[in-house]
Coordinates of C-alpha atoms and ligand atoms in Angstrom, one line a residue:
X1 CA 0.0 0.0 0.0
X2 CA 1.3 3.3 -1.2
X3 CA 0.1 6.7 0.9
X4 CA 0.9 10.0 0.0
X5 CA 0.2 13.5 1.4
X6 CA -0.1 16.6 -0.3
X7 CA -0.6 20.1 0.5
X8 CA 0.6 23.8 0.2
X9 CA 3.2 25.2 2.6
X10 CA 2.1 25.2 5.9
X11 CA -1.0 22.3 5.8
X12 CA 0.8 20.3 8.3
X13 CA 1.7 17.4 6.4
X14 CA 4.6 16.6 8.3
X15 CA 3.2 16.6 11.4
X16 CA 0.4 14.4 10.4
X17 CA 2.5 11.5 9.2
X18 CA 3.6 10.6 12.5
X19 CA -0.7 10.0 13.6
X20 CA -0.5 8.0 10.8
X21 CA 2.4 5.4 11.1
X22 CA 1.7 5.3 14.9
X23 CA -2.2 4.3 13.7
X24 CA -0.9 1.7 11.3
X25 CA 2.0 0.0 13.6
X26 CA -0.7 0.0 16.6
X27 CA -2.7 -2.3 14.2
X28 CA 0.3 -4.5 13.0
X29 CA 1.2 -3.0 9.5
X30 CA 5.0 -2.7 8.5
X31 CA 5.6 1.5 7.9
X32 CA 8.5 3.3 6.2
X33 CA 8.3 7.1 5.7
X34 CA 9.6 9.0 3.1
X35 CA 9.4 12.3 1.8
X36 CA 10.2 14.4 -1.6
X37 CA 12.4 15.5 -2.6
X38 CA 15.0 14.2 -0.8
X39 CA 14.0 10.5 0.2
X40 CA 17.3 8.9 -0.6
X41 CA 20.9 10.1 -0.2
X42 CA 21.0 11.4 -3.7
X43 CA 17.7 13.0 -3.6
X44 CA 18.7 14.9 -0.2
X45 CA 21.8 16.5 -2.2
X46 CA 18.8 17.2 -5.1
X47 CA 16.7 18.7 -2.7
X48 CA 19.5 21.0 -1.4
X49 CA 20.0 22.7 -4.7
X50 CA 16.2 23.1 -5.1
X51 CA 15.3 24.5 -1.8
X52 CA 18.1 26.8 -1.5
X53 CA 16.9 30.4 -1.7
X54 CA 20.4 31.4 -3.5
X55 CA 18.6 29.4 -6.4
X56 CA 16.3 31.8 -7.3
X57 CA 17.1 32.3 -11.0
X58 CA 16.2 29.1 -11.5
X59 CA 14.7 27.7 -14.9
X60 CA 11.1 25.9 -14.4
X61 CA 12.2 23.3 -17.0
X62 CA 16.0 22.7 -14.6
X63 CA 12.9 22.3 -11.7
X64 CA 11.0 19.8 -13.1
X65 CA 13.7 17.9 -14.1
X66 CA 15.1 17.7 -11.0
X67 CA 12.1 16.7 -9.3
X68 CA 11.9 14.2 -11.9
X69 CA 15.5 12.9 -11.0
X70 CA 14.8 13.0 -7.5
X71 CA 12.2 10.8 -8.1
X72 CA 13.1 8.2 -9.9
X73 CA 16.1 7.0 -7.8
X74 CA 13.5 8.0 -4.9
X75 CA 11.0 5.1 -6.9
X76 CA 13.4 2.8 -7.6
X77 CA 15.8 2.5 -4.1
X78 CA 13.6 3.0 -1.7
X79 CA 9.7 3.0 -2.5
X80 CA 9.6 0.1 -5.1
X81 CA 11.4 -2.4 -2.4
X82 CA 9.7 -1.7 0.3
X83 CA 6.0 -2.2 -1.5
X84 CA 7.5 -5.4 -3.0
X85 CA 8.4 -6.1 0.5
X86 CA 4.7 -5.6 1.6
X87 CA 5.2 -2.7 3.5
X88 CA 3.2 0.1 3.5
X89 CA 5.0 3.6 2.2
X90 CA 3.7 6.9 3.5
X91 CA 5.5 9.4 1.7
X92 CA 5.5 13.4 2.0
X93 CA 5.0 14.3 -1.0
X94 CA 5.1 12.7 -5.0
X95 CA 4.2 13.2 -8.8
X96 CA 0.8 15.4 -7.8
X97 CA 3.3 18.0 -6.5
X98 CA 5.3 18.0 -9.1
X99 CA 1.8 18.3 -11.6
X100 CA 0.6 21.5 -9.0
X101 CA 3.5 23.1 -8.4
X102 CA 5.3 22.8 -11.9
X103 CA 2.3 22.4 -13.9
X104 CA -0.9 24.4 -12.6
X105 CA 1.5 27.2 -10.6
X106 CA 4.5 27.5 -12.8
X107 CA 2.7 26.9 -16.1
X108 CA 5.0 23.9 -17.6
X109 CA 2.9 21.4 -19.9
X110 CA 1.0 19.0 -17.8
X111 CA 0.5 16.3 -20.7
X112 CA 4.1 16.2 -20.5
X113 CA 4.7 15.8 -16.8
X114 CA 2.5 12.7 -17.1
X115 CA 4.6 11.4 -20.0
X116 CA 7.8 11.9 -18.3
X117 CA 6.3 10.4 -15.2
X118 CA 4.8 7.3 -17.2
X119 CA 8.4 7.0 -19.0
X120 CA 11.2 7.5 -16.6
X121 CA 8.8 6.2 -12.7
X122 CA 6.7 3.7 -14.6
X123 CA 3.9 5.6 -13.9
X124 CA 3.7 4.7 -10.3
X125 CA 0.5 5.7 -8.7
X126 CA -0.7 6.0 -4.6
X127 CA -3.1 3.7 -3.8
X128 CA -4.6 6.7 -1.5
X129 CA -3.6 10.5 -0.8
X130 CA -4.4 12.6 1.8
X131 CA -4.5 16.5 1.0
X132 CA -4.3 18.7 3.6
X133 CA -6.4 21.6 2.5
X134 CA -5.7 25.4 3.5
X135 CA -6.6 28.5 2.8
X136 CA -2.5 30.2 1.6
X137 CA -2.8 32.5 4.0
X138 CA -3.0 30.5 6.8
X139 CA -0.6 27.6 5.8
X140 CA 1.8 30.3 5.0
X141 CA 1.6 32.1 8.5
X142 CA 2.3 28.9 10.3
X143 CA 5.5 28.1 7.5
X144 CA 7.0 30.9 8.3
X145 CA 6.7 30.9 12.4
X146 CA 8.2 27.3 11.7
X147 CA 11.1 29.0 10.1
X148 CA 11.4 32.2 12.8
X149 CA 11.4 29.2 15.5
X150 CA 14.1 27.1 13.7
X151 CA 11.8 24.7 13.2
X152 CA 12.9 24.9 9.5
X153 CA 15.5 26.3 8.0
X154 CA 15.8 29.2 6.2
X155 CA 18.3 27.6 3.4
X156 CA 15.0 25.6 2.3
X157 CA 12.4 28.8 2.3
X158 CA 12.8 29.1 -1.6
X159 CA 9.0 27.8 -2.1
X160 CA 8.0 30.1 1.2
X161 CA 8.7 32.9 -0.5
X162 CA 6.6 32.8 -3.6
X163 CA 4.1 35.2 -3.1
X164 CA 0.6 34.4 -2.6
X165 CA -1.0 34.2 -6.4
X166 CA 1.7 31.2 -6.4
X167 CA -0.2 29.4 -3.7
X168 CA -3.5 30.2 -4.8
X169 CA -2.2 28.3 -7.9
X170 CA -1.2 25.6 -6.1
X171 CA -4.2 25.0 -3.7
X172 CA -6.3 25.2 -7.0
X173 CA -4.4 22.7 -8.4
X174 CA -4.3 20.0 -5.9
X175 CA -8.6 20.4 -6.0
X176 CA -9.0 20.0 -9.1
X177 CA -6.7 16.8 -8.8
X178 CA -9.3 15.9 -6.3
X179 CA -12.5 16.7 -8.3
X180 CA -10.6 14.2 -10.9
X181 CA -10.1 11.3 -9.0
X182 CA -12.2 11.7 -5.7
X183 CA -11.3 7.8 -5.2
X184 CA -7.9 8.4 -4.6
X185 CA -8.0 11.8 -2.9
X186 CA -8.8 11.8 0.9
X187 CA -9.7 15.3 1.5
X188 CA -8.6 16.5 5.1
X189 CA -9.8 20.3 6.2
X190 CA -6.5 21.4 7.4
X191 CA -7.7 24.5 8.9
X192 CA -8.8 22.7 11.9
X193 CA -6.9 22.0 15.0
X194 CA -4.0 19.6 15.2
X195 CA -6.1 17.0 16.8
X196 CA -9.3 17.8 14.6
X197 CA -6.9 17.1 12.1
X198 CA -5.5 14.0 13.1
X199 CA -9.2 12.4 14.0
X200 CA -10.0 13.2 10.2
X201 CA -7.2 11.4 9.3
X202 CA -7.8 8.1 11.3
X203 CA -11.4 8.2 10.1
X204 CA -10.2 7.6 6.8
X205 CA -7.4 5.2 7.5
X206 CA -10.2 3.0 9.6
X207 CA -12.0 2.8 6.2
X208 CA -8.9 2.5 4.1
X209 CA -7.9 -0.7 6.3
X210 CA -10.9 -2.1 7.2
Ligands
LIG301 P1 8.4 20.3 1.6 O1 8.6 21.6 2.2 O2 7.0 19.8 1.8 O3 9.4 19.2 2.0 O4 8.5 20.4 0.0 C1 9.5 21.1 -0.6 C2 9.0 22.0 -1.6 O5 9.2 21.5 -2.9 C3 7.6 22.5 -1.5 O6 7.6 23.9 -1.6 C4 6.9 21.9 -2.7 C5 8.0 21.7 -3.7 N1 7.8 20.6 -4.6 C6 7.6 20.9 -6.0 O7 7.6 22.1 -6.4 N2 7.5 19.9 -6.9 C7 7.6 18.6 -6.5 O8 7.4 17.7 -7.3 C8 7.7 18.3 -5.0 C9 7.8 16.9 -4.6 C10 7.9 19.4 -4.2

């Protein structure tokens, strides 16, 4: 079983992935967690160059690609063994981001981000996703107190500091993923409380694993 989460800056993906490994082990199933970019040791150096603020010149096709790279040693190391393995994968993160984020928000040709993705990941789809739905303004508050507390760091702030039409983009993007495939999309109202939040969550797990 596959499991991503998506979401815009700030949705509290990251937090939320712990509720759900520590739901799944309670109830026997073999977790790994990942993220993306930077799920492997190769993919951590990729995700270096694209987070890094100093970057900012960077081209949207150079992006894409890298995400693309990043995902693909990402697929084959690390999330292809471990389903083979029968373990479930709950990754931060995967090819939806890279449709909203470099298709929807940055513009680049979506047709072809689901060719390259059916060409160089073969295609690999999550069985479910969760997307963590808020409003920009709100996600974006909370992403930056997590980088004035040091809870992130400022060398990875390049997506923070997109303004807010960029966001709207990207929230926009991620429903209308949802509208097209409300099987796979679990949607979560993000705006809630932590714990609203994580009940939401193991609602849907429950019925996932039932
Ligand atoms: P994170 O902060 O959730 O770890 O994600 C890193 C940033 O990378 C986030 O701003 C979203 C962005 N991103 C893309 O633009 N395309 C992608 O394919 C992925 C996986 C992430």
């Amino acid at each position: 079983m596959f499991i991503t989460l998506e979401g815009i800056e700030g949705a509290g993906k990251s937090c939320q992935i712990k509720n759900i490994v520590a739901f799944l082990e309670a109830r026997g199933y073999d977790c790994v967690t990942s993220r993306e970019p930077g799920g492997t040791p190769i993919g951590a150096q990729i995700r270096g160059v694209l987070l890094d603020p100093v970057n900012k010149d960077m081209d949207a096709g150079t992006e894409l690609l890298l995400y693309v790279a990043d995902r693909v040693q990402h697929i084959r190391t690390f999330i292809q063994p471990h389903l083979m393995a029968g373990r479930v994968v709950v990754c931060d993160r995967f090819f939806d981001a890279t449709l909203v984020y470099q298709g929807y928000a940055r513009g680049l040709d979506k047709d072809l981000i689901r060719r390259l993705h059916q060409q160089v990941c073969d295609n690999l789809q999550p069985d479910a996703t969760f997307l963590f739905d808020v409003a920009p303004a709100v996600g974006l508050g909370r992403a930056w107190r997590q980088i004035d507390n040091g809870g992130r760091t400022g060398r990875e702030s390049r997506f923070e500091q997109e303004v807010l039409a960029f966001h709207q983009k990207v929230r926009d993007g991620y429903l209308d993923l949802a509208r097209r495939e409300p099987h796979r999309f679990h949607m979560i109202d993000a705006a809630q409380d932590i714990e609203s939040v994580r009940r939401s969550v193991e609602q849907v797990l429950a019925r996932l694993f039932s």
